[in-house]
mmCIF file of C-alpha atoms and ligand atoms in Angstrom:
data_model
loop_
_atom_site.group_PDB
_atom_site.id
_atom_site.type_symbol
_atom_site.label_atom_id
_atom_site.label_comp_id
_atom_site.label_asym_id
_atom_site.label_seq_id
_atom_site.Cartn_x
_atom_site.Cartn_y
_atom_site.Cartn_z
ATOM 1 C CA MET A 1 140.362 -19.146 29.007
ATOM 2 C CA VAL A 2 142.005 -19.377 25.701
ATOM 3 C CA SER A 3 144.655 -21.853 25.033
ATOM 4 C CA ILE A 4 147.650 -20.979 22.832
ATOM 5 C CA GLY A 5 150.315 -23.333 21.296
ATOM 6 C CA VAL A 6 153.446 -21.761 20.171
ATOM 7 C CA LEU A 7 155.487 -23.721 17.339
ATOM 8 C CA GLY A 8 158.982 -22.225 17.528
ATOM 9 C CA TYR A 9 160.733 -20.297 20.140
ATOM 10 C CA GLY A 10 163.297 -18.072 18.326
ATOM 11 C CA VAL A 11 163.142 -14.264 18.308
ATOM 12 C CA VAL A 12 159.527 -13.985 17.484
ATOM 13 C CA GLY A 13 158.173 -17.054 19.417
ATOM 14 C CA SER A 14 160.121 -15.955 22.704
ATOM 15 C CA GLY A 15 158.902 -12.480 22.090
ATOM 16 C CA VAL A 16 155.358 -13.533 22.064
ATOM 17 C CA VAL A 17 155.518 -15.505 25.278
ATOM 18 C CA ASP A 18 157.205 -12.369 26.829
ATOM 19 C CA LEU A 19 154.573 -10.241 25.782
ATOM 20 C CA LEU A 20 151.647 -12.190 26.598
ATOM 21 C CA GLN A 21 153.281 -12.761 30.342
ATOM 22 C CA LYS A 22 154.427 -8.876 30.480
ATOM 23 C CA ASN A 23 150.650 -7.674 29.534
ATOM 24 C CA SER A 24 148.621 -10.705 30.922
ATOM 25 C CA GLU A 25 146.474 -8.348 33.474
ATOM 26 C CA ARG A 26 145.697 -5.607 30.667
ATOM 27 C CA LEU A 27 144.753 -8.464 28.288
ATOM 28 C CA ARG A 28 142.719 -10.437 30.701
ATOM 29 C CA GLN A 29 140.757 -7.135 31.437
ATOM 30 C CA LYS A 30 140.458 -6.082 27.884
ATOM 31 C CA LEU A 31 139.226 -9.410 26.402
ATOM 32 C CA GLY A 32 137.552 -10.830 29.681
ATOM 33 C CA VAL A 33 139.340 -14.161 29.284
ATOM 34 C CA ASP A 34 142.961 -15.345 30.372
ATOM 35 C CA LEU A 35 145.451 -16.067 27.461
ATOM 36 C CA ASN A 36 147.109 -19.144 28.271
ATOM 37 C CA VAL A 37 150.270 -20.652 26.629
ATOM 38 C CA LEU A 38 150.170 -24.260 27.013
ATOM 39 C CA LYS A 39 153.057 -25.554 25.095
ATOM 40 C CA VAL A 40 155.951 -24.174 22.848
ATOM 41 C CA LEU A 41 157.537 -26.273 20.130
ATOM 42 C CA VAL A 42 161.601 -26.324 20.438
ATOM 43 C CA ARG A 43 164.006 -28.389 18.573
ATOM 44 C CA ASN A 44 166.424 -29.015 21.319
ATOM 45 C CA LEU A 45 165.281 -28.694 24.949
ATOM 46 C CA ASP A 46 169.010 -28.459 26.232
ATOM 47 C CA LYS A 47 169.399 -25.142 24.834
ATOM 48 C CA TYR A 48 166.746 -23.576 27.094
ATOM 49 C CA ASN A 49 166.661 -23.397 30.917
ATOM 50 C CA ASP A 50 164.157 -20.744 31.418
ATOM 51 C CA ALA A 51 160.828 -21.785 30.234
ATOM 52 C CA GLY A 52 160.486 -24.928 32.266
ATOM 53 C CA SER A 53 157.554 -27.154 31.724
ATOM 54 C CA LEU A 54 156.276 -24.902 28.662
ATOM 55 C CA LEU A 55 158.953 -26.444 26.486
ATOM 56 C CA THR A 56 158.333 -29.662 24.221
ATOM 57 C CA ILE A 57 159.998 -31.083 21.316
ATOM 58 C CA LYS A 58 156.795 -33.029 20.447
ATOM 59 C CA GLU A 59 154.781 -31.273 17.904
ATOM 60 C CA GLU A 60 151.559 -33.177 18.920
ATOM 61 C CA GLU A 61 151.574 -31.747 22.414
ATOM 62 C CA VAL A 62 151.246 -28.160 20.895
ATOM 63 C CA ILE A 63 148.651 -28.978 17.972
ATOM 64 C CA HIS A 64 146.540 -30.665 20.317
ATOM 65 C CA GLU A 65 142.970 -30.904 21.048
ATOM 66 C CA LYS A 66 143.280 -28.718 24.303
ATOM 67 C CA VAL A 67 144.607 -25.844 22.283
ATOM 68 C CA ASP A 68 142.499 -23.094 20.651
ATOM 69 C CA ILE A 69 145.017 -21.151 18.646
ATOM 70 C CA VAL A 70 148.219 -22.323 17.261
ATOM 71 C CA ILE A 71 150.885 -19.782 16.560
ATOM 72 C CA GLU A 72 153.576 -20.790 13.982
ATOM 73 C CA VAL A 73 156.823 -18.847 14.168
ATOM 74 C CA MET A 74 159.319 -21.378 13.336
ATOM 75 C CA GLY A 75 159.974 -19.740 9.813
ATOM 76 C CA GLY A 76 160.798 -21.321 6.445
ATOM 77 C CA ILE A 77 158.486 -23.760 4.687
ATOM 78 C CA HIS A 78 159.137 -27.184 6.145
ATOM 79 C CA PRO A 79 157.899 -28.572 8.383
ATOM 80 C CA ALA A 80 155.716 -25.075 9.162
ATOM 81 C CA TYR A 81 153.506 -26.026 6.268
ATOM 82 C CA ASP A 82 152.666 -29.493 7.450
ATOM 83 C CA TYR A 83 152.140 -28.325 10.948
ATOM 84 C CA VAL A 84 149.769 -25.496 9.811
ATOM 85 C CA LYS A 85 147.555 -27.652 7.787
ATOM 86 C CA LYS A 86 147.468 -30.235 10.576
ATOM 87 C CA ALA A 87 146.236 -27.488 13.031
ATOM 88 C CA LEU A 88 143.712 -26.165 10.512
ATOM 89 C CA LYS A 89 142.357 -29.591 9.823
ATOM 90 C CA MET A 90 142.073 -30.086 13.526
ATOM 91 C CA LYS A 91 139.858 -26.757 13.342
ATOM 92 C CA LYS A 92 142.458 -24.782 15.411
ATOM 93 C CA HIS A 93 142.931 -21.207 14.386
ATOM 94 C CA VAL A 94 146.329 -20.678 13.143
ATOM 95 C CA ILE A 95 148.488 -17.404 13.373
ATOM 96 C CA THR A 96 151.544 -16.971 11.652
ATOM 97 C CA ALA A 97 154.630 -14.670 11.156
ATOM 98 C CA ASN A 98 156.015 -16.618 8.325
ATOM 99 C CA LYS A 99 156.224 -14.826 5.125
ATOM 100 C CA ASP A 100 157.875 -17.650 3.304
ATOM 101 C CA LEU A 101 154.716 -19.720 3.973
ATOM 102 C CA VAL A 102 152.206 -17.128 3.371
ATOM 103 C CA ALA A 103 153.683 -16.135 0.015
ATOM 104 C CA ALA A 104 154.142 -19.716 -0.976
ATOM 105 C CA HIS A 105 150.999 -21.239 0.241
ATOM 106 C CA GLY A 106 148.773 -18.533 1.511
ATOM 107 C CA GLU A 107 145.986 -19.134 -0.732
ATOM 108 C CA GLU A 108 145.738 -22.708 -0.004
ATOM 109 C CA LEU A 109 145.955 -22.242 3.724
ATOM 110 C CA MET A 110 143.317 -19.686 3.805
ATOM 111 C CA ALA A 111 141.059 -21.972 1.813
ATOM 112 C CA LEU A 112 141.784 -24.855 4.268
ATOM 113 C CA ALA A 113 140.806 -22.367 6.923
ATOM 114 C CA LEU A 114 137.680 -21.466 5.460
ATOM 115 C CA GLU A 115 136.636 -25.149 4.935
ATOM 116 C CA ASN A 116 137.214 -25.692 8.557
ATOM 117 C CA GLN A 117 135.606 -22.562 9.806
ATOM 118 C CA VAL A 118 138.686 -21.304 11.520
ATOM 119 C CA CYS A 119 140.768 -18.256 11.037
ATOM 120 C CA PHE A 120 144.479 -17.957 9.334
ATOM 121 C CA ALA A 121 145.965 -14.832 10.403
ATOM 122 C CA TYR A 122 149.377 -13.463 9.106
ATOM 123 C CA GLU A 123 149.614 -9.795 10.132
ATOM 124 C CA ALA A 124 153.139 -10.285 11.444
ATOM 125 C CA SER A 125 154.406 -11.381 7.974
ATOM 126 C CA VAL A 126 154.629 -8.178 6.377
ATOM 127 C CA GLY A 127 155.906 -5.005 8.175
ATOM 128 C CA GLY A 128 156.832 -6.638 11.614
ATOM 129 C CA GLY A 129 154.704 -4.471 14.037
ATOM 130 C CA ILE A 130 152.964 -2.323 11.390
ATOM 131 C CA PRO A 131 149.379 -3.167 11.046
ATOM 132 C CA ILE A 132 148.856 -3.745 7.348
ATOM 133 C CA ILE A 133 147.197 -6.896 6.413
ATOM 134 C CA ARG A 134 144.066 -6.021 8.328
ATOM 135 C CA PRO A 135 143.984 -2.631 6.990
ATOM 136 C CA MET A 136 144.051 -4.000 3.444
ATOM 137 C CA THR A 137 141.667 -6.774 3.889
ATOM 138 C CA ASP A 138 139.123 -4.729 6.058
ATOM 139 C CA SER A 139 139.521 -0.951 6.450
ATOM 140 C CA LEU A 140 140.990 0.084 3.125
ATOM 141 C CA ALA A 141 138.968 -2.577 1.189
ATOM 142 C CA ALA A 142 136.628 0.038 -0.104
ATOM 143 C CA ASN A 143 139.583 1.216 -2.186
ATOM 144 C CA GLU A 144 140.926 0.035 -5.564
ATOM 145 C CA ILE A 145 144.621 0.212 -4.982
ATOM 146 C CA SER A 146 146.948 0.980 -8.059
ATOM 147 C CA GLN A 147 150.241 1.267 -6.377
ATOM 148 C CA ILE A 148 152.416 0.259 -3.483
ATOM 149 C CA THR A 149 155.894 1.554 -2.745
ATOM 150 C CA ALA A 150 157.590 0.199 0.269
ATOM 151 C CA ILE A 151 160.740 -0.683 2.446
ATOM 152 C CA LEU A 152 159.976 -4.195 3.648
ATOM 153 C CA ASN A 153 162.891 -5.557 5.116
ATOM 154 C CA GLY A 154 164.517 -4.407 8.453
ATOM 155 C CA THR A 155 167.740 -5.876 7.966
ATOM 156 C CA THR A 156 168.711 -4.296 4.688
ATOM 157 C CA ASN A 157 167.317 -0.962 5.703
ATOM 158 C CA PHE A 158 169.551 -1.334 8.713
ATOM 159 C CA ILE A 159 172.366 -2.074 6.666
ATOM 160 C CA LEU A 160 172.033 0.668 4.303
ATOM 161 C CA THR A 161 171.419 3.176 7.217
ATOM 162 C CA LYS A 162 174.629 2.291 8.781
ATOM 163 C CA MET A 163 176.752 2.417 5.483
ATOM 164 C CA TYR A 164 175.318 5.775 4.947
ATOM 165 C CA LYS A 165 175.094 7.342 8.301
ATOM 166 C CA GLU A 166 177.933 5.829 9.886
ATOM 167 C CA ASP A 167 180.249 4.718 7.131
ATOM 168 C CA MET A 168 179.972 1.183 8.545
ATOM 169 C CA ASP A 169 181.112 -1.556 6.175
ATOM 170 C CA TYR A 170 178.531 -4.007 4.907
ATOM 171 C CA GLY A 171 179.691 -7.199 6.778
ATOM 172 C CA HIS A 172 179.998 -5.371 10.136
ATOM 173 C CA ALA A 173 176.334 -3.649 9.529
ATOM 174 C CA LEU A 174 174.954 -7.084 8.884
ATOM 175 C CA ARG A 175 176.454 -8.792 11.484
ATOM 176 C CA GLU A 176 174.870 -6.051 13.807
ATOM 177 C CA ALA A 177 171.541 -6.741 12.292
ATOM 178 C CA GLN A 178 171.874 -10.533 13.063
ATOM 179 C CA GLN A 179 172.774 -9.849 16.745
ATOM 180 C CA LEU A 180 169.725 -7.695 17.080
ATOM 181 C CA GLY A 181 167.581 -10.207 15.690
ATOM 182 C CA PHE A 182 166.412 -8.457 12.705
ATOM 183 C CA ALA A 183 167.879 -10.985 9.858
ATOM 184 C CA GLU A 184 166.662 -14.344 8.652
ATOM 185 C CA ALA A 185 168.298 -17.375 9.717
ATOM 186 C CA ASN A 186 169.812 -17.444 6.193
ATOM 187 C CA PRO A 187 170.398 -13.542 5.539
ATOM 188 C CA GLU A 188 170.764 -14.109 2.034
ATOM 189 C CA SER A 189 167.054 -13.997 1.910
ATOM 190 C CA ASP A 190 167.164 -10.470 3.260
ATOM 191 C CA VAL A 191 170.268 -8.965 1.132
ATOM 192 C CA MET A 192 169.223 -10.543 -2.007
ATOM 193 C CA GLY A 193 165.809 -9.106 -1.781
ATOM 194 C CA TYR A 194 163.882 -12.276 -1.621
ATOM 195 C CA ASP A 195 162.136 -11.420 1.670
ATOM 196 C CA ALA A 196 161.011 -8.193 0.337
ATOM 197 C CA ALA A 197 159.723 -9.866 -2.561
ATOM 198 C CA ARG A 198 157.635 -12.410 -0.728
ATOM 199 C CA LYS A 199 156.369 -9.676 1.378
ATOM 200 C CA LEU A 200 155.567 -7.451 -1.718
ATOM 201 C CA SER A 201 153.742 -10.561 -3.334
ATOM 202 C CA ILE A 202 151.520 -10.842 -0.082
ATOM 203 C CA LEU A 203 150.540 -7.219 -0.258
ATOM 204 C CA SER A 204 150.295 -7.215 -4.085
ATOM 205 C CA THR A 205 148.182 -10.258 -4.066
ATOM 206 C CA LEU A 206 145.838 -8.654 -1.579
ATOM 207 C CA ALA A 207 145.823 -5.178 -3.321
ATOM 208 C CA TYR A 208 145.271 -6.307 -6.797
ATOM 209 C CA ASP A 209 142.843 -9.258 -6.231
ATOM 210 C CA GLN A 210 145.008 -11.634 -8.165
ATOM 211 C CA LYS A 211 148.017 -13.787 -7.206
ATOM 212 C CA ILE A 212 151.316 -12.273 -7.754
ATOM 213 C CA ASP A 213 153.791 -14.989 -7.134
ATOM 214 C CA TRP A 214 156.979 -13.639 -5.477
ATOM 215 C CA LYS A 215 159.263 -15.801 -7.964
ATOM 216 C CA ASP A 216 157.818 -13.745 -10.695
ATOM 217 C CA ILE A 217 158.872 -10.356 -9.426
ATOM 218 C CA ASP A 218 162.164 -8.990 -10.690
ATOM 219 C CA VAL A 219 164.506 -8.915 -7.515
ATOM 220 C CA GLU A 220 167.918 -7.275 -7.110
ATOM 221 C CA GLY A 221 169.271 -7.108 -3.562
ATOM 222 C CA ILE A 222 171.881 -4.771 -1.996
ATOM 223 C CA THR A 223 174.986 -6.950 -2.078
ATOM 224 C CA GLU A 224 176.452 -5.073 -5.033
ATOM 225 C CA ILE A 225 176.090 -1.534 -3.301
ATOM 226 C CA ASP A 226 179.473 -0.042 -2.256
ATOM 227 C CA ALA A 227 180.871 2.902 -0.510
ATOM 228 C CA GLN A 228 180.993 4.722 -3.790
ATOM 229 C CA ASP A 229 177.601 4.398 -4.809
ATOM 230 C CA ILE A 230 176.552 5.703 -1.390
ATOM 231 C CA LYS A 231 179.041 8.699 -1.943
ATOM 232 C CA TYR A 232 177.595 9.475 -5.116
ATOM 233 C CA ALA A 233 173.884 9.254 -4.012
ATOM 234 C CA LYS A 234 174.915 11.664 -1.247
ATOM 235 C CA LYS A 235 176.193 14.071 -3.694
ATOM 236 C CA LEU A 236 172.842 14.056 -5.629
ATOM 237 C CA GLY A 237 171.081 14.715 -2.215
ATOM 238 C CA CYS A 238 169.632 10.989 -2.112
ATOM 239 C CA VAL A 239 169.679 7.820 0.068
ATOM 240 C CA ILE A 240 169.707 4.472 -1.195
ATOM 241 C CA LYS A 241 166.704 2.361 -0.157
ATOM 242 C CA LEU A 242 165.872 -1.177 -1.065
ATOM 243 C CA LEU A 243 162.315 -0.371 -2.567
ATOM 244 C CA ALA A 244 159.521 -2.957 -3.071
ATOM 245 C CA ILE A 245 157.395 -1.412 -5.819
ATOM 246 C CA SER A 246 154.214 -2.504 -7.582
ATOM 247 C CA ARG A 247 152.061 -0.761 -9.944
ATOM 248 C CA LYS A 248 148.702 -1.889 -11.433
ATOM 249 C CA ASN A 249 147.119 -0.110 -14.664
ATOM 250 C CA GLU A 250 145.188 -1.537 -17.510
ATOM 251 C CA LYS A 251 148.214 -3.338 -19.164
ATOM 252 C CA GLY A 252 148.792 -5.475 -15.878
ATOM 253 C CA VAL A 253 151.038 -5.372 -13.069
ATOM 254 C CA PHE A 254 154.550 -4.305 -12.497
ATOM 255 C CA ALA A 255 156.520 -5.732 -9.383
ATOM 256 C CA ALA A 256 160.183 -5.072 -8.536
ATOM 257 C CA VAL A 257 162.326 -5.079 -5.656
ATOM 258 C CA ARG A 258 165.639 -3.017 -6.193
ATOM 259 C CA PRO A 259 167.729 -0.568 -4.656
ATOM 260 C CA VAL A 260 166.787 2.775 -5.736
ATOM 261 C CA MET A 261 168.078 6.425 -4.908
ATOM 262 C CA VAL A 262 165.530 8.443 -3.403
ATOM 263 C CA SER A 263 165.687 12.126 -1.963
ATOM 264 C CA GLU A 264 167.162 12.383 1.616
ATOM 265 C CA LYS A 265 164.363 14.808 2.330
ATOM 266 C CA GLY A 266 161.500 12.527 1.041
ATOM 267 C CA PRO A 267 159.174 10.264 2.872
ATOM 268 C CA PHE A 268 161.418 7.002 2.292
ATOM 269 C CA GLY A 269 164.526 8.742 2.733
ATOM 270 C CA GLN A 270 163.749 9.463 6.501
ATOM 271 C CA ILE A 271 162.764 5.794 7.220
ATOM 272 C CA ASP A 272 166.211 4.505 8.934
ATOM 273 C CA ASN A 273 167.422 1.245 10.604
ATOM 274 C CA GLU A 274 164.887 -1.400 11.153
ATOM 275 C CA PHE A 275 161.997 0.556 10.477
ATOM 276 C CA ASN A 276 159.758 -0.206 7.207
ATOM 277 C CA GLY A 277 157.332 2.137 5.377
ATOM 278 C CA ILE A 278 154.530 1.268 3.140
ATOM 279 C CA ARG A 279 152.737 3.776 0.765
ATOM 280 C CA PHE A 280 149.547 2.996 -0.886
ATOM 281 C CA GLU A 281 147.598 4.772 -3.388
ATOM 282 C CA GLY A 282 143.796 3.902 -3.465
ATOM 283 C CA ASP A 283 141.032 5.614 -5.541
ATOM 284 C CA ALA A 284 139.195 6.695 -2.405
ATOM 285 C CA ILE A 285 141.880 7.408 0.287
ATOM 286 C CA GLY A 286 144.482 8.888 -1.915
ATOM 287 C CA GLU A 287 148.037 8.389 -0.725
ATOM 288 C CA MET A 288 148.452 6.801 2.621
ATOM 289 C CA MET A 289 151.653 5.741 4.404
ATOM 290 C CA PHE A 290 152.364 3.494 7.384
ATOM 291 C CA ILE A 291 155.815 3.615 8.909
ATOM 292 C CA GLY A 292 157.048 1.446 12.045
ATOM 293 C CA LYS A 293 159.382 -0.950 13.267
ATOM 294 C CA GLY A 294 159.607 -4.053 10.546
ATOM 295 C CA ALA A 295 161.889 -6.264 12.474
ATOM 296 C CA GLY A 296 162.436 -7.393 15.808
ATOM 297 C CA LYS A 297 161.237 -9.406 18.945
ATOM 298 C CA LEU A 298 158.651 -7.221 20.332
ATOM 299 C CA PRO A 299 157.417 -5.241 17.321
ATOM 300 C CA THR A 300 156.747 -8.703 15.600
ATOM 301 C CA ALA A 301 155.258 -10.226 18.745
ATOM 302 C CA SER A 302 153.004 -6.986 18.840
ATOM 303 C CA ALA A 303 151.591 -8.009 15.638
ATOM 304 C CA VAL A 304 151.089 -11.817 16.406
ATOM 305 C CA VAL A 305 149.328 -10.932 19.659
ATOM 306 C CA GLY A 306 147.226 -8.370 17.812
ATOM 307 C CA ASP A 307 146.051 -11.370 15.750
ATOM 308 C CA ILE A 308 145.327 -13.318 19.121
ATOM 309 C CA ILE A 309 142.992 -10.207 20.004
ATOM 310 C CA HIS A 310 141.542 -10.253 16.857
ATOM 311 C CA ILE A 311 140.476 -13.919 16.906
ATOM 312 C CA VAL A 312 139.313 -13.897 20.580
ATOM 313 C CA GLN A 313 137.191 -10.590 20.054
ATOM 314 C CA ASN A 314 135.930 -10.905 16.504
ATOM 315 C CA TYR A 315 136.198 -14.280 15.038
ATOM 316 C CA LYS A 316 132.721 -15.471 13.832
ATOM 317 C CA GLY A 317 133.688 -17.538 10.775
ATOM 318 C CA LYS A 318 134.290 -14.613 8.395
ATOM 319 C CA HIS A 319 137.294 -14.652 6.030
ATOM 320 C CA GLY A 320 138.984 -12.412 3.425
ATOM 321 C CA LYS A 321 138.592 -13.510 -0.226
ATOM 322 C CA VAL A 322 140.696 -16.020 -1.113
ATOM 323 C CA THR A 323 142.847 -15.005 -4.422
ATOM 324 C CA ALA A 324 144.118 -17.945 -6.336
ATOM 325 C CA GLN A 325 144.081 -16.671 -9.980
ATOM 326 C CA GLY A 326 147.482 -15.393 -11.068
ATOM 327 C CA GLN A 327 149.090 -13.122 -13.336
ATOM 328 C CA ARG A 328 152.664 -12.666 -14.218
ATOM 329 C CA PRO A 329 154.024 -9.042 -13.391
ATOM 330 C CA SER A 330 155.645 -7.115 -15.803
ATOM 331 C CA LEU A 331 159.434 -6.837 -15.013
ATOM 332 C CA LYS A 332 160.015 -3.621 -16.823
ATOM 333 C CA TRP A 333 159.303 -0.157 -15.158
ATOM 334 C CA GLU A 334 157.127 1.797 -17.539
ATOM 335 C CA HIS A 335 157.184 5.124 -16.404
ATOM 336 C CA PRO A 336 159.813 7.842 -16.632
ATOM 337 C CA PHE A 337 162.720 7.523 -14.023
ATOM 338 C CA GLN A 338 166.469 8.226 -13.979
ATOM 339 C CA TRP A 339 169.336 6.206 -13.731
ATOM 340 C CA MET A 340 172.682 6.872 -12.130
ATOM 341 C CA LEU A 341 175.084 5.177 -14.390
ATOM 342 C CA ARG A 342 178.860 4.214 -13.335
ATOM 343 C CA ILE A 343 180.700 3.450 -16.593
ATOM 344 C CA LYS A 344 184.049 1.813 -16.374
ATOM 345 C CA THR A 345 186.339 2.927 -19.432
ATOM 346 C CA ASN A 346 189.627 3.863 -20.489
ATOM 347 C CA ASP A 347 188.247 6.479 -22.806
ATOM 348 C CA ARG A 348 186.089 8.817 -20.801
ATOM 349 C CA TYR A 349 185.569 11.400 -23.514
ATOM 350 C CA LYS A 350 184.328 8.970 -25.987
ATOM 351 C CA VAL A 351 182.032 7.697 -23.273
ATOM 352 C CA MET A 352 180.775 11.095 -22.564
ATOM 353 C CA GLY A 353 179.991 11.738 -26.257
ATOM 354 C CA SER A 354 178.198 8.555 -26.607
ATOM 355 C CA ILE A 355 176.040 9.156 -23.544
ATOM 356 C CA SER A 356 175.222 12.493 -24.738
ATOM 357 C CA GLU A 357 174.124 11.185 -27.973
ATOM 358 C CA LEU A 358 171.803 8.419 -26.484
ATOM 359 C CA PHE A 359 170.283 9.997 -23.518
ATOM 360 C CA ALA A 360 168.952 13.254 -22.086
ATOM 361 C CA ILE A 361 171.497 14.103 -19.350
ATOM 362 C CA ASN A 362 170.630 15.489 -16.244
ATOM 363 C CA ASN A 363 174.140 15.673 -14.624
ATOM 364 C CA PHE A 364 177.550 14.286 -15.109
ATOM 365 C CA MET A 365 179.413 14.032 -12.100
ATOM 366 C CA PHE A 366 183.252 14.552 -11.884
ATOM 367 C CA ASP A 367 184.828 14.457 -8.410
ATOM 368 C CA ASP A 368 187.286 11.541 -8.267
ATOM 369 C CA ALA A 369 185.489 9.536 -11.195
ATOM 370 C CA GLN A 370 188.550 10.304 -13.437
ATOM 371 C CA ASP A 371 190.935 8.655 -11.006
ATOM 372 C CA LYS A 372 188.719 5.466 -10.821
ATOM 373 C CA GLY A 373 188.276 5.129 -14.609
ATOM 374 C CA GLU A 374 184.513 5.937 -14.524
ATOM 375 C CA VAL A 375 182.157 8.182 -15.850
ATOM 376 C CA ILE A 376 179.319 8.828 -13.525
ATOM 377 C CA CYS A 377 176.146 10.514 -14.745
ATOM 378 C CA VAL A 378 172.461 10.726 -14.367
ATOM 379 C CA VAL A 379 170.387 10.105 -17.200
ATOM 380 C CA GLU A 380 166.614 10.613 -18.168
ATOM 381 C CA ILE A 381 165.009 7.226 -19.012
ATOM 382 C CA GLU A 382 161.563 7.248 -20.564
ATOM 383 C CA ASN A 383 160.782 3.848 -19.591
ATOM 384 C CA GLU A 384 163.115 0.708 -18.842
ATOM 385 C CA GLN A 385 162.679 -1.016 -22.113
ATOM 386 C CA SER A 386 163.805 1.881 -23.960
ATOM 387 C CA GLY A 387 166.543 2.407 -21.244
ATOM 388 C CA TYR A 388 167.876 -1.094 -21.560
ATOM 389 C CA GLU A 389 168.122 -0.921 -25.399
ATOM 390 C CA LYS A 390 170.172 2.380 -24.935
ATOM 391 C CA LEU A 391 172.519 0.759 -22.468
ATOM 392 C CA GLN A 392 172.968 -2.232 -24.857
ATOM 393 C CA GLU A 393 173.936 0.195 -27.652
ATOM 394 C CA LEU A 394 176.316 1.853 -25.162
ATOM 395 C CA GLN A 395 177.684 -1.443 -24.020
ATOM 396 C CA SER A 396 178.478 -2.489 -27.870
ATOM 397 C CA LYS A 397 181.159 0.407 -28.068
ATOM 398 C CA GLY A 398 184.452 -1.008 -27.580
ATOM 399 C CA TYR A 399 185.768 1.397 -24.942
ATOM 400 C CA ILE A 400 183.574 0.218 -22.193
ATOM 401 C CA GLN A 401 184.433 -2.552 -19.675
ATOM 402 C CA GLY A 402 181.399 -2.410 -17.377
ATOM 403 C CA ILE A 403 178.174 -0.476 -16.599
ATOM 404 C CA LYS A 404 176.649 -0.121 -13.324
ATOM 405 C CA LYS A 405 173.162 1.473 -12.849
ATOM 406 C CA MET A 406 170.961 2.373 -10.224
ATOM 407 C CA MET A 407 167.307 3.763 -10.352
ATOM 408 C CA LYS A 408 166.612 7.337 -9.007
ATOM 409 C CA LEU A 409 162.966 8.112 -8.384
ATOM 410 C CA GLU A 410 162.094 11.704 -8.270
ATOM 411 C CA GLU A 411 158.337 11.084 -7.264
ATOM 412 C CA MET A 412 159.611 10.127 -3.735
ATOM 413 C CA VAL A 413 160.305 13.886 -2.956
ATOM 414 C CA SER A 414 157.755 14.981 -0.401
HETATM 415 N N1 LIG B 1 164.439 -10.473 8.321
HETATM 416 C C1 LIG B 1 163.167 -9.491 8.264
HETATM 417 C C2 LIG B 1 163.532 -8.115 8.052
HETATM 418 C C3 LIG B 1 162.235 -9.905 9.450
HETATM 419 O O1 LIG B 1 164.632 -7.871 8.265
HETATM 420 O O2 LIG B 1 162.835 -7.538 7.598
HETATM 421 C C4 LIG B 1 161.144 -9.246 9.470
HETATM 422 O O3 LIG B 1 160.140 -10.037 8.435
#
């Protein structure tokens, strides 16, 4: 018998307990042992009346001699960090779904696991149910990876899909995502792009063999996107997605999370609701894409239980490489792209003249922009630095009251 202790009984914790119960017979036959949940840590016993004697408020009953595997699904850094360290020091295998923890302390915890000859597994920390960590550390490890492009946050993808397809307003869509159990306890993490940045830092660190700290990643969330942006994106045959992008070349690493317009018919344009999509470019495999449910109770539980199966079947003291050396990513996109510009002005003709002088124009959009005192256009940009310099020059003209911009990537078209 393999004994399991679970720290946390929220969306993911209850999903893990349910899934282990639901598929217990299948798992027993597959593994040749019973997987037995001994204890589950909760903050407040009064909140639950269904799980009976499994629940405890004492962490020492979960991180206990009798337990073989500790599953941390509490979220947040504290006290999760201390509990995980304690479990590893007691030579317990640890599984976590906690991207905040892995992004902040992953290397230290992997090193501690190595020291104690146990496993620290975190498949559920990125991409929900999509198997992505193990492919990167094992199956794809022969490749030099040069780029990652991904939708890594289910909540924001759900919100953007509802705004695009159902004209739902932002607040309503966010509430629905919360009710469905996709959002973080503090959804600011989702909508401001921090959750996606943490996941991008985990993937990029693995991909490029160097620590990419999420705090060094250029992050922009979806809170500024309005119905008008969506309308203009539609006119361009595009969808707005919160993309997490990193690229590695001889100069270093670029990493950013930002809303981007992508072709409606391209691979990312078709990933809706809480689904995530992760595309890699490896020198041997070429392009490769993973798509699946990136948030939610059972998809995330599937990844956690997958880690349990991995430990029971395979764990013989082997570990992935621990990457502690860091390099700060570049914050500026160095390749050609387009920007959709929305420029507030009371002199549209002068603005159009200045834009034509400064940029190669792809498209001016007229529609009702005139009534809104805006000039809308899509401009070609050679690289982000030069784009910002031109924007600065434009901004210095007296007749401009504000500029909103959004990246459009042609390369996303399949
Ligand atoms: N809040 C996260 C998301 C949960 O929406 O993607 C899965 O990590």
